[in-house]
Amino acid sequence: MRFSVLLDEHRALAGRWLGLLHSSAARARPMGRLRDASPARYLEHLRSARKRIRANLDNPVLSPEDLAFLEELVVELDELEDGWGALDEALDGAPETLVHGDFNGKNLRVSTSETGAAIEVFDWEDAGWGVPAVDLAQVAVPSTYLSANPDLDSYFSVVRERWPQSNLQALGRLACTGTVFRAMAALDWDSSNLAHDWASGFVMNMRLYRAEMTHALDAVGWDRGSRRASGRSMTAKGRRPTGKSGAVR
């Protein structure tokens, strides 16, 4: 059956599956065979999305409202790049492992048998080696399809055996940072449509991604006023995500 982020049992399955993947694969040696999945990948997504947005602001199909939004988004991406180092700090101590890279409900199925339910995962095109933040991304609006919203309690119940230094507060911070990474990738993908007649439809998607990015940055302590005053964009305060999207309890 199709995976649903609205079903707690599906999200728990996803959390346990990721916990097994990440904690087991961390002992492997990739030897350069896997793509880089470090924060640098998502910084490149940011730069690529911003470049495309700027290059297509003259598309006549874009409404004044679209243009105002895109111009504001470019400013926010500039600010995010300025403070990117603080996102790196939020990942301090996180182990590197095999990362799926596109862990969302569209790429999951749930199978059942006499022994119980299991997750089946496909589409490994974006797999790589790095900290597992992006796979743990939590979104406030499930319809954005940014993440499968894996249950963090279920994930922690698995990884704490092999990563005894882990804790739920750190996982919450890791997941929120992963949401920012997912938003950067999605903005990059959808910005490729800004040159076409159907650009306005993708601007609607980009509004959702921006909202998820903002929500996640707030959760990890992004302080725009502080950045403008001191040159730093964020302090990693470790705030916990809230709401249906998989709260850390």
mmCIF file of C-alpha atoms in Angstrom:
data_model
loop_
_atom_site.group_PDB
_atom_site.id
_atom_site.type_symbol
_atom_site.label_atom_id
_atom_site.label_comp_id
_atom_site.label_asym_id
_atom_site.label_seq_id
_atom_site.Cartn_x
_atom_site.Cartn_y
_atom_site.Cartn_z
ATOM 1 C CA MET A 1 0.000 0.000 0.000
ATOM 2 C CA ARG A 2 1.009 3.621 -0.375
ATOM 3 C CA PHE A 3 2.820 5.253 2.511
ATOM 4 C CA SER A 4 0.905 7.988 4.376
ATOM 5 C CA VAL A 5 2.505 10.589 6.629
ATOM 6 C CA LEU A 6 -0.895 10.904 8.322
ATOM 7 C CA LEU A 7 -0.677 7.370 9.752
ATOM 8 C CA ASP A 8 1.377 7.091 12.926
ATOM 9 C CA GLU A 9 2.129 3.433 12.289
ATOM 10 C CA HIS A 10 3.608 4.249 8.876
ATOM 11 C CA ARG A 11 5.775 6.985 10.304
ATOM 12 C CA ALA A 12 6.948 4.658 13.071
ATOM 13 C CA LEU A 13 7.912 2.035 10.477
ATOM 14 C CA ALA A 14 9.827 4.685 8.549
ATOM 15 C CA GLY A 15 11.636 5.806 11.688
ATOM 16 C CA ARG A 16 12.736 2.291 12.615
ATOM 17 C CA TRP A 17 13.786 1.504 9.039
ATOM 18 C CA LEU A 18 15.932 4.636 8.870
ATOM 19 C CA GLY A 19 17.398 3.893 12.271
ATOM 20 C CA LEU A 20 18.540 0.471 11.078
ATOM 21 C CA LEU A 21 19.892 1.857 7.805
ATOM 22 C CA HIS A 22 21.835 4.732 9.321
ATOM 23 C CA SER A 23 23.243 2.959 12.350
ATOM 24 C CA SER A 24 24.268 -0.133 10.369
ATOM 25 C CA ALA A 25 25.757 1.614 7.344
ATOM 26 C CA ALA A 26 27.791 4.038 9.485
ATOM 27 C CA ARG A 27 30.331 1.244 9.976
ATOM 28 C CA ALA A 28 30.886 0.907 6.224
ATOM 29 C CA ARG A 29 33.708 2.508 4.285
ATOM 30 C CA PRO A 30 32.333 4.199 1.155
ATOM 31 C CA MET A 31 35.794 4.644 -0.427
ATOM 32 C CA GLY A 32 34.536 7.468 -2.609
ATOM 33 C CA ARG A 33 31.923 5.339 -4.350
ATOM 34 C CA LEU A 34 28.993 7.351 -3.019
ATOM 35 C CA ARG A 35 28.124 10.937 -3.845
ATOM 36 C CA ASP A 36 28.766 13.615 -1.270
ATOM 37 C CA ALA A 37 25.659 14.168 0.880
ATOM 38 C CA SER A 38 27.245 16.685 3.236
ATOM 39 C CA PRO A 39 25.760 20.157 3.845
ATOM 40 C CA ALA A 40 27.858 21.347 0.904
ATOM 41 C CA ARG A 41 25.473 19.537 -1.470
ATOM 42 C CA TYR A 42 22.549 21.593 -0.213
ATOM 43 C CA LEU A 43 24.499 24.820 -0.298
ATOM 44 C CA GLU A 44 24.997 24.149 -4.007
ATOM 45 C CA HIS A 45 21.244 23.590 -4.346
ATOM 46 C CA LEU A 46 20.715 26.986 -2.714
ATOM 47 C CA ARG A 47 23.086 28.705 -5.117
ATOM 48 C CA SER A 48 21.611 26.959 -8.139
ATOM 49 C CA ALA A 49 18.030 27.858 -7.168
ATOM 50 C CA ARG A 50 18.943 31.486 -6.541
ATOM 51 C CA LYS A 51 20.743 31.736 -9.882
ATOM 52 C CA ARG A 52 17.738 30.355 -11.751
ATOM 53 C CA ILE A 53 15.319 32.646 -9.937
ATOM 54 C CA ARG A 54 17.360 35.726 -10.791
ATOM 55 C CA ALA A 55 17.704 34.614 -14.409
ATOM 56 C CA ASN A 56 13.937 34.301 -14.883
ATOM 57 C CA LEU A 57 12.509 37.330 -13.116
ATOM 58 C CA ASP A 58 11.708 38.778 -16.549
ATOM 59 C CA ASN A 59 9.366 35.907 -17.467
ATOM 60 C CA PRO A 60 6.163 37.749 -18.538
ATOM 61 C CA VAL A 61 3.867 35.023 -17.181
ATOM 62 C CA LEU A 62 4.913 35.828 -13.622
ATOM 63 C CA SER A 63 2.442 38.044 -11.779
ATOM 64 C CA PRO A 64 3.497 41.033 -9.645
ATOM 65 C CA GLU A 65 2.772 38.863 -6.598
ATOM 66 C CA ASP A 66 4.995 36.106 -7.978
ATOM 67 C CA LEU A 67 7.813 38.557 -8.602
ATOM 68 C CA ALA A 68 7.538 40.081 -5.131
ATOM 69 C CA PHE A 69 7.710 36.625 -3.575
ATOM 70 C CA LEU A 70 10.694 35.546 -5.678
ATOM 71 C CA GLU A 71 12.601 38.734 -4.906
ATOM 72 C CA GLU A 72 11.989 38.224 -1.186
ATOM 73 C CA LEU A 73 13.079 34.615 -1.504
ATOM 74 C CA VAL A 74 16.365 35.640 -3.120
ATOM 75 C CA VAL A 75 17.077 37.948 -0.168
ATOM 76 C CA GLU A 76 16.333 35.126 2.276
ATOM 77 C CA LEU A 77 18.597 32.745 0.382
ATOM 78 C CA ASP A 78 21.362 35.350 0.550
ATOM 79 C CA GLU A 79 20.894 35.522 4.324
ATOM 80 C CA LEU A 80 20.853 31.753 4.627
ATOM 81 C CA GLU A 81 24.103 31.432 2.695
ATOM 82 C CA ASP A 82 25.700 34.084 4.905
ATOM 83 C CA GLY A 83 24.855 31.995 7.972
ATOM 84 C CA TRP A 84 25.410 28.559 6.498
ATOM 85 C CA GLY A 85 28.216 27.859 8.937
ATOM 86 C CA ALA A 86 25.701 27.880 11.764
ATOM 87 C CA LEU A 87 23.803 25.059 10.087
ATOM 88 C CA ASP A 88 27.052 23.111 10.032
ATOM 89 C CA GLU A 89 27.378 23.761 13.759
ATOM 90 C CA ALA A 90 23.911 22.307 14.322
ATOM 91 C CA LEU A 91 25.236 19.022 12.931
ATOM 92 C CA ASP A 92 28.277 18.824 15.198
ATOM 93 C CA GLY A 93 28.747 15.293 16.495
ATOM 94 C CA ALA A 94 26.349 13.668 14.024
ATOM 95 C CA PRO A 95 27.860 10.524 12.480
ATOM 96 C CA GLU A 96 28.263 10.125 8.735
ATOM 97 C CA THR A 97 26.450 7.252 7.072
ATOM 98 C CA LEU A 98 24.548 6.128 3.991
ATOM 99 C CA VAL A 99 21.821 8.672 3.227
ATOM 100 C CA HIS A 100 18.851 7.947 0.964
ATOM 101 C CA GLY A 101 18.519 11.613 0.045
ATOM 102 C CA ASP A 102 14.903 11.578 -1.191
ATOM 103 C CA PHE A 103 13.095 9.909 1.694
ATOM 104 C CA ASN A 104 9.514 10.999 1.074
ATOM 105 C CA GLY A 105 6.195 9.215 0.938
ATOM 106 C CA LYS A 106 6.217 8.904 -2.860
ATOM 107 C CA ASN A 107 9.262 6.640 -2.615
ATOM 108 C CA LEU A 108 7.915 4.322 0.080
ATOM 109 C CA ARG A 109 5.486 1.446 0.188
ATOM 110 C CA VAL A 110 4.169 -0.534 3.140
ATOM 111 C CA SER A 111 3.834 -4.281 2.793
ATOM 112 C CA THR A 112 2.130 -6.604 5.256
ATOM 113 C CA SER A 113 2.518 -10.286 5.984
ATOM 114 C CA GLU A 114 1.867 -12.745 8.787
ATOM 115 C CA THR A 115 4.946 -11.401 10.565
ATOM 116 C CA GLY A 116 3.770 -7.799 10.417
ATOM 117 C CA ALA A 117 4.258 -4.658 8.347
ATOM 118 C CA ALA A 118 7.458 -3.553 6.627
ATOM 119 C CA ILE A 119 8.686 -0.540 4.672
ATOM 120 C CA GLU A 120 9.974 -0.897 1.134
ATOM 121 C CA VAL A 121 12.097 1.989 -0.172
ATOM 122 C CA PHE A 122 13.032 2.799 -3.764
ATOM 123 C CA ASP A 123 14.458 5.619 -5.912
ATOM 124 C CA TRP A 124 18.032 5.839 -4.623
ATOM 125 C CA GLU A 125 19.165 8.360 -7.240
ATOM 126 C CA ASP A 126 20.071 10.950 -4.591
ATOM 127 C CA ALA A 127 21.780 8.508 -2.224
ATOM 128 C CA GLY A 128 25.121 9.553 -0.815
ATOM 129 C CA TRP A 129 27.421 9.637 2.199
ATOM 130 C CA GLY A 130 26.967 12.275 4.879
ATOM 131 C CA VAL A 131 25.162 13.148 8.085
ATOM 132 C CA PRO A 132 21.622 11.719 8.021
ATOM 133 C CA ALA A 133 19.807 15.032 8.562
ATOM 134 C CA VAL A 134 18.000 15.167 5.225
ATOM 135 C CA ASP A 135 16.395 11.734 5.679
ATOM 136 C CA LEU A 136 14.993 12.806 9.060
ATOM 137 C CA ALA A 137 13.386 16.012 7.765
ATOM 138 C CA GLN A 138 10.082 16.935 9.424
ATOM 139 C CA VAL A 139 7.514 19.067 7.625
ATOM 140 C CA ALA A 140 4.508 20.928 8.996
ATOM 141 C CA VAL A 141 2.394 20.482 5.845
ATOM 142 C CA PRO A 142 2.460 16.859 4.598
ATOM 143 C CA SER A 143 1.242 17.902 1.140
ATOM 144 C CA THR A 144 4.635 19.451 0.406
ATOM 145 C CA TYR A 145 6.018 15.934 -0.179
ATOM 146 C CA LEU A 146 9.363 17.054 1.189
ATOM 147 C CA SER A 147 9.658 14.204 3.646
ATOM 148 C CA ALA A 148 8.101 11.012 4.941
ATOM 149 C CA ASN A 149 8.149 12.601 8.427
ATOM 150 C CA PRO A 150 9.783 9.553 10.033
ATOM 151 C CA ASP A 151 8.893 9.264 13.699
ATOM 152 C CA LEU A 152 11.903 10.447 15.687
ATOM 153 C CA ASP A 153 11.057 8.463 18.819
ATOM 154 C CA SER A 154 11.029 5.257 16.773
ATOM 155 C CA TYR A 155 14.296 6.251 15.117
ATOM 156 C CA PHE A 156 15.896 6.974 18.474
ATOM 157 C CA SER A 157 14.762 3.630 19.885
ATOM 158 C CA VAL A 158 16.980 1.959 17.262
ATOM 159 C CA VAL A 159 20.029 4.206 16.969
ATOM 160 C CA ARG A 160 20.609 4.717 20.693
ATOM 161 C CA GLU A 161 21.939 1.162 20.912
ATOM 162 C CA ARG A 162 24.778 1.923 18.476
ATOM 163 C CA TRP A 163 25.024 5.686 19.037
ATOM 164 C CA PRO A 164 24.823 5.958 22.838
ATOM 165 C CA GLN A 165 25.820 9.624 22.658
ATOM 166 C CA SER A 166 22.608 10.486 20.759
ATOM 167 C CA ASN A 167 19.608 12.148 22.399
ATOM 168 C CA LEU A 168 16.183 13.340 21.300
ATOM 169 C CA GLN A 169 17.071 17.013 21.511
ATOM 170 C CA ALA A 170 20.002 16.546 19.133
ATOM 171 C CA LEU A 171 17.829 14.466 16.785
ATOM 172 C CA GLY A 172 15.218 17.209 16.734
ATOM 173 C CA ARG A 173 17.862 19.725 15.751
ATOM 174 C CA LEU A 174 19.224 17.324 13.131
ATOM 175 C CA ALA A 175 15.742 16.805 11.662
ATOM 176 C CA CYS A 176 14.996 20.533 11.445
ATOM 177 C CA THR A 177 18.297 21.119 9.679
ATOM 178 C CA GLY A 178 17.354 18.309 7.311
ATOM 179 C CA THR A 179 14.104 20.116 6.518
ATOM 180 C CA VAL A 180 16.123 23.147 5.433
ATOM 181 C CA PHE A 181 18.251 20.893 3.221
ATOM 182 C CA ARG A 182 15.167 19.319 1.655
ATOM 183 C CA ALA A 183 13.697 22.740 0.989
ATOM 184 C CA MET A 184 16.910 23.808 -0.771
ATOM 185 C CA ALA A 185 16.816 20.742 -3.021
ATOM 186 C CA ALA A 186 13.122 21.222 -3.829
ATOM 187 C CA LEU A 187 13.590 24.909 -4.593
ATOM 188 C CA ASP A 188 16.411 24.012 -6.956
ATOM 189 C CA TRP A 189 14.346 21.370 -8.748
ATOM 190 C CA ASP A 190 11.280 23.586 -9.156
ATOM 191 C CA SER A 191 13.224 26.704 -10.098
ATOM 192 C CA SER A 192 14.091 24.963 -13.369
ATOM 193 C CA ASN A 193 10.451 25.566 -14.396
ATOM 194 C CA LEU A 194 10.581 29.346 -13.997
ATOM 195 C CA ALA A 195 11.636 29.813 -17.613
ATOM 196 C CA HIS A 196 8.429 28.272 -18.990
ATOM 197 C CA ASP A 197 4.795 29.207 -19.550
ATOM 198 C CA TRP A 198 3.755 27.197 -16.506
ATOM 199 C CA ALA A 199 6.126 29.040 -14.137
ATOM 200 C CA SER A 200 3.359 30.430 -11.868
ATOM 201 C CA GLY A 201 2.234 26.943 -10.902
ATOM 202 C CA PHE A 202 5.691 26.153 -9.583
ATOM 203 C CA VAL A 203 5.898 29.425 -7.709
ATOM 204 C CA MET A 204 3.012 28.090 -5.624
ATOM 205 C CA ASN A 205 5.133 25.043 -4.745
ATOM 206 C CA MET A 206 8.077 27.274 -3.891
ATOM 207 C CA ARG A 207 5.909 29.218 -1.459
ATOM 208 C CA LEU A 208 5.311 25.971 0.442
ATOM 209 C CA TYR A 209 9.019 25.135 0.468
ATOM 210 C CA ARG A 210 9.836 28.606 1.774
ATOM 211 C CA ALA A 211 7.273 28.199 4.546
ATOM 212 C CA GLU A 212 8.766 24.846 5.565
ATOM 213 C CA MET A 213 12.266 26.355 5.472
ATOM 214 C CA THR A 214 11.164 29.243 7.690
ATOM 215 C CA HIS A 215 9.423 26.927 10.155
ATOM 216 C CA ALA A 216 12.503 24.721 10.448
ATOM 217 C CA LEU A 217 14.907 27.643 10.813
ATOM 218 C CA ASP A 218 12.766 29.075 13.594
ATOM 219 C CA ALA A 219 12.872 25.694 15.338
ATOM 220 C CA VAL A 220 16.679 25.658 15.423
ATOM 221 C CA GLY A 221 16.985 29.274 16.496
ATOM 222 C CA TRP A 222 17.418 31.298 13.310
ATOM 223 C CA ASP A 223 17.620 34.955 14.300
ATOM 224 C CA ARG A 224 17.480 37.331 11.336
ATOM 225 C CA GLY A 225 17.793 40.438 13.490
ATOM 226 C CA SER A 226 20.894 39.049 15.181
ATOM 227 C CA ARG A 227 22.426 38.176 11.814
ATOM 228 C CA ARG A 228 22.021 41.681 10.505
ATOM 229 C CA ALA A 229 23.541 43.111 13.656
ATOM 230 C CA SER A 230 26.434 40.717 14.130
ATOM 231 C CA GLY A 231 26.872 38.867 10.842
ATOM 232 C CA ARG A 232 25.574 35.561 12.232
ATOM 233 C CA SER A 233 22.317 34.086 10.974
ATOM 234 C CA MET A 234 21.475 31.484 13.540
ATOM 235 C CA THR A 235 22.282 30.141 16.943
ATOM 236 C CA ALA A 236 21.695 26.424 17.314
ATOM 237 C CA LYS A 237 19.464 26.551 20.385
ATOM 238 C CA GLY A 238 18.131 23.065 19.844
ATOM 239 C CA ARG A 239 14.445 23.945 19.929
ATOM 240 C CA ARG A 240 12.203 21.006 19.340
ATOM 241 C CA PRO A 241 9.883 20.729 16.335
ATOM 242 C CA THR A 242 6.187 20.905 17.140
ATOM 243 C CA GLY A 243 2.907 19.753 15.696
ATOM 244 C CA LYS A 244 1.750 16.711 13.757
ATOM 245 C CA SER A 245 4.958 16.647 11.778
ATOM 246 C CA GLY A 246 6.670 14.370 14.243
ATOM 247 C CA ALA A 247 7.257 16.240 17.451
ATOM 248 C CA VAL A 248 10.163 15.279 19.660
ATOM 249 C CA ARG A 249 8.507 14.540 22.969
#
